[in-house]
Tab-separated table of C-alpha atoms in Angstrom:
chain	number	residue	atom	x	y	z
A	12	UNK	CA	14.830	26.818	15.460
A	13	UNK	CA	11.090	27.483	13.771
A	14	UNK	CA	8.909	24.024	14.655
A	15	UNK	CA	7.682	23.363	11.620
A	16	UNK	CA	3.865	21.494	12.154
A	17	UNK	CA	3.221	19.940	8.662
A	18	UNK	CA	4.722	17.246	7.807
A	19	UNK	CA	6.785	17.230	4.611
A	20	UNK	CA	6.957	14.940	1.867
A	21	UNK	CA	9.755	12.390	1.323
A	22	UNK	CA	8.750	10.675	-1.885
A	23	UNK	CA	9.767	7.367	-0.031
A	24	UNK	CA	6.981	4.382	0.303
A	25	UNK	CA	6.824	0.166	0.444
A	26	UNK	CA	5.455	-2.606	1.446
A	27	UNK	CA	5.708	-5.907	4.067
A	28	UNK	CA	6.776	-9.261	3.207
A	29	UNK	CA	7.521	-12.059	5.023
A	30	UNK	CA	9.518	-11.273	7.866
A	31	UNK	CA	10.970	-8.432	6.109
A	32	UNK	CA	9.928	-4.622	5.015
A	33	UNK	CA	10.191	-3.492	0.956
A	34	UNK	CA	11.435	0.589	0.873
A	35	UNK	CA	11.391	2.376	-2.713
A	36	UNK	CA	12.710	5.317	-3.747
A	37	UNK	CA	12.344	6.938	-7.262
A	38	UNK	CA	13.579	3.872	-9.135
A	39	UNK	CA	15.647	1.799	-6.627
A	40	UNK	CA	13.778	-0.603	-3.729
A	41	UNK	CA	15.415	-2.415	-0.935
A	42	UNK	CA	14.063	-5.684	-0.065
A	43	UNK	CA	15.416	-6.290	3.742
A	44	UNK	CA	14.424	-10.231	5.276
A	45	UNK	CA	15.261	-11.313	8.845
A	46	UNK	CA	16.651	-14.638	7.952
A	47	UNK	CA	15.844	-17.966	9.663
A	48	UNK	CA	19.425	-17.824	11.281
A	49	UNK	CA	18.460	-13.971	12.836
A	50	UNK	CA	20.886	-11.996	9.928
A	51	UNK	CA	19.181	-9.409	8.331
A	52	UNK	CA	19.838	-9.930	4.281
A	53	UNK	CA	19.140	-6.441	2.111
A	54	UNK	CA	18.777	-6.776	-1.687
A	55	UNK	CA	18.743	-3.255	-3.641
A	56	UNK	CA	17.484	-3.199	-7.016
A	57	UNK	CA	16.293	-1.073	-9.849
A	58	UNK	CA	12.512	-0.907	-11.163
A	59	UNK	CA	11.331	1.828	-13.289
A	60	UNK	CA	8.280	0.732	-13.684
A	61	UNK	CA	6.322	-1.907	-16.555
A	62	UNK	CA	5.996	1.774	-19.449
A	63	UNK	CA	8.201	3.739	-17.563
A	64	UNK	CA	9.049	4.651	-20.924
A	65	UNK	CA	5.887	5.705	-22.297
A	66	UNK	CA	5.208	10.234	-21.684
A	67	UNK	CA	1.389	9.056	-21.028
A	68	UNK	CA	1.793	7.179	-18.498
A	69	UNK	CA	2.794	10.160	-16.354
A	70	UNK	CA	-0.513	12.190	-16.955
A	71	UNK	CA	-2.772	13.332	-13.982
A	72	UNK	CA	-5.699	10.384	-13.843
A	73	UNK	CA	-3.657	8.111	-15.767
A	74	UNK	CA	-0.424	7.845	-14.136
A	75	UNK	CA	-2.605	5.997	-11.238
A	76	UNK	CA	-3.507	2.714	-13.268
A	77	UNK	CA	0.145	2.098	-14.251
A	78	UNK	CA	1.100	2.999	-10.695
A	79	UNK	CA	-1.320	0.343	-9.257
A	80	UNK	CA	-0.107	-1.878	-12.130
A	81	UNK	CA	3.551	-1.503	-10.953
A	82	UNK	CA	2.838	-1.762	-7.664
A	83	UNK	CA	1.107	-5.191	-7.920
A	84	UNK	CA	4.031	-6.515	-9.791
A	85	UNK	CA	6.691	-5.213	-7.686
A	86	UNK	CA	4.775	-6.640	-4.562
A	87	UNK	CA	4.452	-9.602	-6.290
A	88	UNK	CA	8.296	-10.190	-6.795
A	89	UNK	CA	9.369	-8.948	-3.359
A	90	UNK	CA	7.352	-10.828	-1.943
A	91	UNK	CA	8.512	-13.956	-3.838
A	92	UNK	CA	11.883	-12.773	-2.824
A	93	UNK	CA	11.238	-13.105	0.633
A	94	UNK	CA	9.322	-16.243	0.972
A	95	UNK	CA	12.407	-17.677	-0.622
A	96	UNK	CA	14.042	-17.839	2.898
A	97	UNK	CA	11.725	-19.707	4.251
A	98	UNK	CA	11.677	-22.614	1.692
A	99	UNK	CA	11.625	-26.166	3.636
A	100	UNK	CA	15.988	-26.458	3.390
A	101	UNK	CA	15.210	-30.492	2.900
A	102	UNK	CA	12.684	-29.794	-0.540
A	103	UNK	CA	13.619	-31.856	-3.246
A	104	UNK	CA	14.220	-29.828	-6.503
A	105	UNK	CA	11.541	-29.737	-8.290
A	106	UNK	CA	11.573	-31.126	-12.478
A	107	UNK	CA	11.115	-29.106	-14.948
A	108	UNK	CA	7.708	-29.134	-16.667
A	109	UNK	CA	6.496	-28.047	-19.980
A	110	UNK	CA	5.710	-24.531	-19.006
A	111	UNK	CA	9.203	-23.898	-17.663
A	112	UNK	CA	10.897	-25.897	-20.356
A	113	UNK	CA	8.199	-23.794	-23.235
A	114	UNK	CA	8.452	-20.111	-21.977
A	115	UNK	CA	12.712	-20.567	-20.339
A	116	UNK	CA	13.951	-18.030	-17.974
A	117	UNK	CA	10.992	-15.668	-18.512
A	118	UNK	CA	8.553	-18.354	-17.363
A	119	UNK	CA	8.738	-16.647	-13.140
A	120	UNK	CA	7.881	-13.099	-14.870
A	121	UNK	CA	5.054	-14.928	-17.285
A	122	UNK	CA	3.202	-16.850	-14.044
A	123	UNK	CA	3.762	-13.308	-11.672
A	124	UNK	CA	1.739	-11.818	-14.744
A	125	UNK	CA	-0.769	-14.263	-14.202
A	126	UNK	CA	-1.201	-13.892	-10.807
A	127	UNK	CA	-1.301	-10.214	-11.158
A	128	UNK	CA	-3.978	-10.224	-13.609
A	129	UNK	CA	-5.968	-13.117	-11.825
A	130	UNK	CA	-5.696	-10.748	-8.613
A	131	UNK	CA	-6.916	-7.882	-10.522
A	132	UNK	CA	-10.328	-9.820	-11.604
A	133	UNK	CA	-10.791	-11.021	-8.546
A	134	UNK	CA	-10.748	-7.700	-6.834
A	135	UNK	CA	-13.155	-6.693	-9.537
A	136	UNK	CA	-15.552	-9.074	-9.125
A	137	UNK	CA	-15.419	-9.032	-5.692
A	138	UNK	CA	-15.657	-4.973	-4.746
A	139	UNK	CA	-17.490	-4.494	-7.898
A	140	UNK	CA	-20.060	-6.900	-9.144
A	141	UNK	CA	-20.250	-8.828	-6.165
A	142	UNK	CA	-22.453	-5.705	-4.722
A	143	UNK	CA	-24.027	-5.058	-7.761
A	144	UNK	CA	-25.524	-8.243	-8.432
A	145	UNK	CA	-26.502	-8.373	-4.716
A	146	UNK	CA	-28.026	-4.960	-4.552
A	147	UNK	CA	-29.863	-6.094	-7.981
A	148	UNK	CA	-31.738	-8.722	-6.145
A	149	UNK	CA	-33.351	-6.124	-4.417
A	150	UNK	CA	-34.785	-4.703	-7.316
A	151	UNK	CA	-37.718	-6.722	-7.097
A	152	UNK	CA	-38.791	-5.257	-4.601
A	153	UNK	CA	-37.531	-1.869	-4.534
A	154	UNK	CA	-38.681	0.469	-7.342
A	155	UNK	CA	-36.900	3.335	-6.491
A	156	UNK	CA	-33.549	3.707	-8.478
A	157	UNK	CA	-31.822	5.628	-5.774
A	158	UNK	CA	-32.412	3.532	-3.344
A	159	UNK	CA	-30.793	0.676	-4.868
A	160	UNK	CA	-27.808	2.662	-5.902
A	161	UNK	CA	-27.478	3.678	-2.242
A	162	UNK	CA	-27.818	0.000	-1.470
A	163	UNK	CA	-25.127	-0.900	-3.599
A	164	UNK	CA	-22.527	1.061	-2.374
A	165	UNK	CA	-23.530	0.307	1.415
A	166	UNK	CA	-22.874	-3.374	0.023
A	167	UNK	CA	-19.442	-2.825	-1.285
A	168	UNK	CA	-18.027	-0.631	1.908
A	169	UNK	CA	-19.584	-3.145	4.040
A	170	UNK	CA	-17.468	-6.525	1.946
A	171	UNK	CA	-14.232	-4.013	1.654
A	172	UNK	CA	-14.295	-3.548	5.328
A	173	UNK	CA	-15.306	-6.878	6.591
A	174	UNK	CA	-12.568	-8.314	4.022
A	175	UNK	CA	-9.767	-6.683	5.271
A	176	UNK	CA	-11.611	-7.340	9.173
A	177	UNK	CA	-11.360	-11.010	8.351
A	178	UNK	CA	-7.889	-10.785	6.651
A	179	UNK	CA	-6.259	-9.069	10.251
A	180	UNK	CA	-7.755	-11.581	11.768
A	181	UNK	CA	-5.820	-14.932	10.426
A	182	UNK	CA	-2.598	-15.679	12.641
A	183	UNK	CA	-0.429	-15.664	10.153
A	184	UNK	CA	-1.288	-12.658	8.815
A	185	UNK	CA	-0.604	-10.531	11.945
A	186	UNK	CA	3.555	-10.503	11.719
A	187	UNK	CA	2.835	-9.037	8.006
A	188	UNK	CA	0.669	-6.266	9.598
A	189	UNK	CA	3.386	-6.160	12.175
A	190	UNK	CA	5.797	-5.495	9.307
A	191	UNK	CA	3.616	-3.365	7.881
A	192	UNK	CA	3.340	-0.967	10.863
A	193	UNK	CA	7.089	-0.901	10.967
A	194	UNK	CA	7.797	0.250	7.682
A	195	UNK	CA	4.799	3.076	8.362
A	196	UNK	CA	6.194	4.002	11.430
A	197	UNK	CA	9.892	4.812	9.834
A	198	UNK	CA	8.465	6.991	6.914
A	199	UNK	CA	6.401	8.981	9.543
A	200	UNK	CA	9.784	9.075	11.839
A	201	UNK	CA	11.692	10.422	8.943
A	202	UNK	CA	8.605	12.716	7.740
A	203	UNK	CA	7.989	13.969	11.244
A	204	UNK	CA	11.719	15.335	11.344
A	205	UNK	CA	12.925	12.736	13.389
A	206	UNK	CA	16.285	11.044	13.380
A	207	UNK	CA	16.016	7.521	11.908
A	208	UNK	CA	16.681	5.350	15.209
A	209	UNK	CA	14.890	2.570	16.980
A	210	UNK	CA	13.297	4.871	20.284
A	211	UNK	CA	12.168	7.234	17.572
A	212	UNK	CA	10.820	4.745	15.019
A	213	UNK	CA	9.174	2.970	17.904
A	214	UNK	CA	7.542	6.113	18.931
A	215	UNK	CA	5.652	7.112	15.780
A	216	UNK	CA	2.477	6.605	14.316
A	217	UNK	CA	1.558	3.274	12.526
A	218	UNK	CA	-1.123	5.048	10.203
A	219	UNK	CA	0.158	7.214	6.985
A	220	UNK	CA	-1.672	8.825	4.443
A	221	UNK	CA	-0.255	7.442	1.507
A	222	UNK	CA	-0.897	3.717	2.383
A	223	UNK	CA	-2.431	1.154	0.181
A	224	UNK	CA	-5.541	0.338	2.582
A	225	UNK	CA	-6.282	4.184	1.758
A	226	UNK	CA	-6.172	3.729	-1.369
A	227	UNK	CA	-8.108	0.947	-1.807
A	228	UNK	CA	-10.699	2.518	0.722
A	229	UNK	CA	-10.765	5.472	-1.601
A	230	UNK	CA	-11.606	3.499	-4.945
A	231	UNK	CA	-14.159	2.098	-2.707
A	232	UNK	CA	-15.927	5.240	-1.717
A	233	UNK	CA	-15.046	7.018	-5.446
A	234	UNK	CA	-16.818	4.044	-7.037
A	235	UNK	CA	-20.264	4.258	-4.611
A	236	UNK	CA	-20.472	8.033	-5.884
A	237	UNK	CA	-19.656	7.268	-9.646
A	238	UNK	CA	-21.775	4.790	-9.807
A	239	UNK	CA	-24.937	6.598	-8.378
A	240	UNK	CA	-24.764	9.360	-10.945
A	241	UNK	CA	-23.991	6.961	-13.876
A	242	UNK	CA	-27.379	4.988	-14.596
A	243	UNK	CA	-28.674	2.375	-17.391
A	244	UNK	CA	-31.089	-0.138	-17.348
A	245	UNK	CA	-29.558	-2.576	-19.690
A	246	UNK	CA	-27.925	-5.168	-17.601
A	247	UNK	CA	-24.974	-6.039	-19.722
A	248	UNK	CA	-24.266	-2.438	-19.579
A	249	UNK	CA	-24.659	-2.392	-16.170
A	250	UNK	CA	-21.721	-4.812	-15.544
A	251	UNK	CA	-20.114	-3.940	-18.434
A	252	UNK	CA	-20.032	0.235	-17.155
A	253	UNK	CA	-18.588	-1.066	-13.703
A	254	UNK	CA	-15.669	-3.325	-15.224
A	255	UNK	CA	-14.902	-0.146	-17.825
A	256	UNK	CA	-14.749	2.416	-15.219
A	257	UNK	CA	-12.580	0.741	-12.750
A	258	UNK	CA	-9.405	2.368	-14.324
A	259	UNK	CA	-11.038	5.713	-13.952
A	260	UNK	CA	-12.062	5.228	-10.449
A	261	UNK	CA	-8.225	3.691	-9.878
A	262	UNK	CA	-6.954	6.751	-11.361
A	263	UNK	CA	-8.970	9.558	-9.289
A	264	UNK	CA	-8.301	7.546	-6.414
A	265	UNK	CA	-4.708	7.638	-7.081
A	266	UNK	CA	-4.374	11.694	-7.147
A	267	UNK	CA	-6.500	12.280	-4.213
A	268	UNK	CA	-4.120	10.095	-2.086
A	269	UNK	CA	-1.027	11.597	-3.955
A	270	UNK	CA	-2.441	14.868	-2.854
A	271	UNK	CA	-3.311	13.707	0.702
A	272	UNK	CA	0.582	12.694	0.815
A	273	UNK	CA	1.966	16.246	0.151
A	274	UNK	CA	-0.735	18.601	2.314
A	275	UNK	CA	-1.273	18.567	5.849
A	276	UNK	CA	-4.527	20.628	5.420
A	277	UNK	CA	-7.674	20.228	7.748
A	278	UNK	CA	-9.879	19.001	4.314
A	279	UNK	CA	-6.840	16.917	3.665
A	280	UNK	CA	-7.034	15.358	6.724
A	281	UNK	CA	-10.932	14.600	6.920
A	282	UNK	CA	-11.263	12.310	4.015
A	283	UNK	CA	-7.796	10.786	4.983
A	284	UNK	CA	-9.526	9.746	8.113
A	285	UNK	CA	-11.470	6.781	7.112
A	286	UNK	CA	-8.054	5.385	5.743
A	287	UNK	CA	-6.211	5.731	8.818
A	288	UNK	CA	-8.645	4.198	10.518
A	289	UNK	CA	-9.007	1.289	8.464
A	290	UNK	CA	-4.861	0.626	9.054
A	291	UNK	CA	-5.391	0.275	12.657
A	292	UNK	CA	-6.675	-3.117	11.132
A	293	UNK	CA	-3.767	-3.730	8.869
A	294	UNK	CA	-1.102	-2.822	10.892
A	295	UNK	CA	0.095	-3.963	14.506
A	296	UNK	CA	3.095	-2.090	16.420
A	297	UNK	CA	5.940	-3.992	15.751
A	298	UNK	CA	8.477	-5.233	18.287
A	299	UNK	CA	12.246	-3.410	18.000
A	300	UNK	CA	13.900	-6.110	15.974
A	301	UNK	CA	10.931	-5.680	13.449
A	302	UNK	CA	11.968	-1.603	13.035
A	303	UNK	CA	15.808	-2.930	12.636
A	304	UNK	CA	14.790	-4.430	9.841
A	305	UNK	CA	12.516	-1.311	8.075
A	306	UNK	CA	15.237	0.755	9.019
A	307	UNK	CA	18.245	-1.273	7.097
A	308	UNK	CA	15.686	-1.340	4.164
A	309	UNK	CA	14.915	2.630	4.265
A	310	UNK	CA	18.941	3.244	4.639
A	311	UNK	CA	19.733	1.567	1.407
A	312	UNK	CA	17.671	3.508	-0.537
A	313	UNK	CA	17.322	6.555	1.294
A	314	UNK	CA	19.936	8.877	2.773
A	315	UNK	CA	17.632	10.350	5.275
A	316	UNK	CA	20.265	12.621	7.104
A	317	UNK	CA	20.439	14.371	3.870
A	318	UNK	CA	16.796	14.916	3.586
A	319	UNK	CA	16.463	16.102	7.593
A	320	UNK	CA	19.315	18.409	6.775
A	321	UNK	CA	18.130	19.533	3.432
A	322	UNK	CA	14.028	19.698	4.810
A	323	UNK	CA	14.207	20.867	8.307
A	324	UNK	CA	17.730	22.320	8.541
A	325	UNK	CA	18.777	19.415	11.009
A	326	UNK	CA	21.817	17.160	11.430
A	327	UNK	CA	21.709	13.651	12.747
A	328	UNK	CA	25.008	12.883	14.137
A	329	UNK	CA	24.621	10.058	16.100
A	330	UNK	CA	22.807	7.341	15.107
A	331	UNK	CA	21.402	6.065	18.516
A	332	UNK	CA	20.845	9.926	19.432
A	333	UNK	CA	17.741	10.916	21.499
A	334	UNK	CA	15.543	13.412	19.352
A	335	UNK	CA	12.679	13.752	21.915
A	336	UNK	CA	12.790	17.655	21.598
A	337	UNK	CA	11.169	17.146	17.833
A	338	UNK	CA	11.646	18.938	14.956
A	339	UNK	CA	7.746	19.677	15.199
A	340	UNK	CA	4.957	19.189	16.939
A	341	UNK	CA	3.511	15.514	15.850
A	342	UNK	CA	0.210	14.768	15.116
A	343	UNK	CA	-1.555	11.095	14.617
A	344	UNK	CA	-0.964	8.296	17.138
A	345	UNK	CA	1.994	8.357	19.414
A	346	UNK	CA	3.012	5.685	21.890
């Protein structure tokens, strides 16, 4: 059989929650939970997206904005979802107030709209203006234009990172990363050519290309070069440039990691690097009973025998089968 080296595109990504892994494919995500009592509970639903309907929203540079729109919102309710499991059993209902008894049954999509949008301005003003207003204080006493816009970018790579540092370092934040890693380490498993099992899961890399931290890494860096070509000296046009452009810099962002998930080139893998480094922060190797529960959420969405047979000409036929002789050679971190 030809070993095939690149990896190949499975159009498959997600997300952790609590104690549990989020899979989506196309318009259908699985939302698996390890349950207080040890069961693993899957719920499959559809989500097309908030203007899945609208042509536009599927243009190159665009299509990223409503992507990261729907992908705060959909993290937002699976995540819901899954802290619902681990509710205190003895809370006492809780009365209705006027919001819930004003807006009805849409009054849990109206407050996750909220929270989206609150999250959104406080990313801005944290990764954007924070910096700028910092790097302005400098302006005193540096003259030289450059310099500060040099300054200000070194300012906003230097909160991103220590952020998410600080963020992998709270306890209860490491089983998420834990999660995290598993749900990274199936979608390279299947993506490498690799039967779907535990020992193969277990053995595959915890960084991919197409992960959020990357993506949030690359508006990062995208922003430090936009804004150092894009001057003014008015300073409500100064802020007011850096809240306008964040869609743009959201939307280039998007396609360079959408093209870093389908190529394998050398280029392709230099500016992916940064990223992949950064997730050896957000993710931790999960135990085995952590990739049980990826893998029931990638199987309920996903018929990855079909894709192994239909990409690399390869039948699974056993699901605990050892697939040590690979498909292809792997690259990235291996246990």
């Amino acid at each position: 059989m030809t070993r095939k080296k690149q990896t190949q595109y499975s159009g498959i990504g997600g997300q952790a929650v609590l104690e549990g892994v989020m899979m989506k494919n196309k318009e259908k995500y699985a939302v698996a939970v390890r349950k207080p009592d040890g069961d693993i509970d899957v719920q499959v639903e559809d989500y097309a997206g908030v203007w899945s309907d609208k042509s536009f929203t599927k243009l190159p540079f665009i299509r990223g904005v409503f992507a990261f729109v729907d992908s705060l919102v959909l993290g937002m309710r699976v995540t819901m979802h899954s802290a619902s499991f681990y509710e205190e059993e003895e809370e006492q209902p809780k009365k209705e107030g006027k919001f819930e008894q004003t807006f009805g049954n849409k009054s849990d999509d109206i407050m996750m709209g909220f929270i989206v949008v609150l999250s959104v301005i406080l990313a801005v003003a944290l990764f954007m203006l924070l910096p700028f207003f910092l790097s302005d204080l400098f302006g005193k006493y540096i003259r030289n234009a450059s310099i500060i816009a040099i300054l200000e970018g070194v300012l906003r790579i230097l909160i991103f990172v220590g952020y998410i540092t600080a963020i992998s370092l709270m306890r209860d934040i490491k089983r998420l990363y834990m999660y995290h890693g598993a749900e990274h380490k199936c979608i390279n498993c299947i993506e490498k050519g690799r039967a779907l099992t535990v020992k193969n899961v277990m053995k595959s890399s915890r960084q991919h290309k197409r992960c959020g931290t990357s993506f949030l890494l690359f508006v990062v860096v995208v922003s430090v070069i936009i804004f150092f070509f894009i001057r003014v000296d008015n300073l409500v046009l100064k802020v007011g440039i850096r809240i306008l452009l964040v869609p743009v810099i959201a939307g280039i962002s998007y396609e360079i990691i959408r093209l870093a998930g389908r190529s394998d080139t050398f280029i392709i893998r230099m500016i992916s690097a940064p990223g992949m480094w950064m997730q050896k922060l957000t993710t931790r190797e999960p135990d085995e009973e952590m990739v049980k529960v990826a893998i029931a959420s990638v199987e309920a969405v996903f018929d990855w025998r079909a894709y192994l047979k239909e990409t690399y000409d390869f039948e699974a036929y056993d699901e605990e089968e050892d697939t040590d002789s690979d498909i292809h050679d792997d690259t990235g971190e291996e246990k």
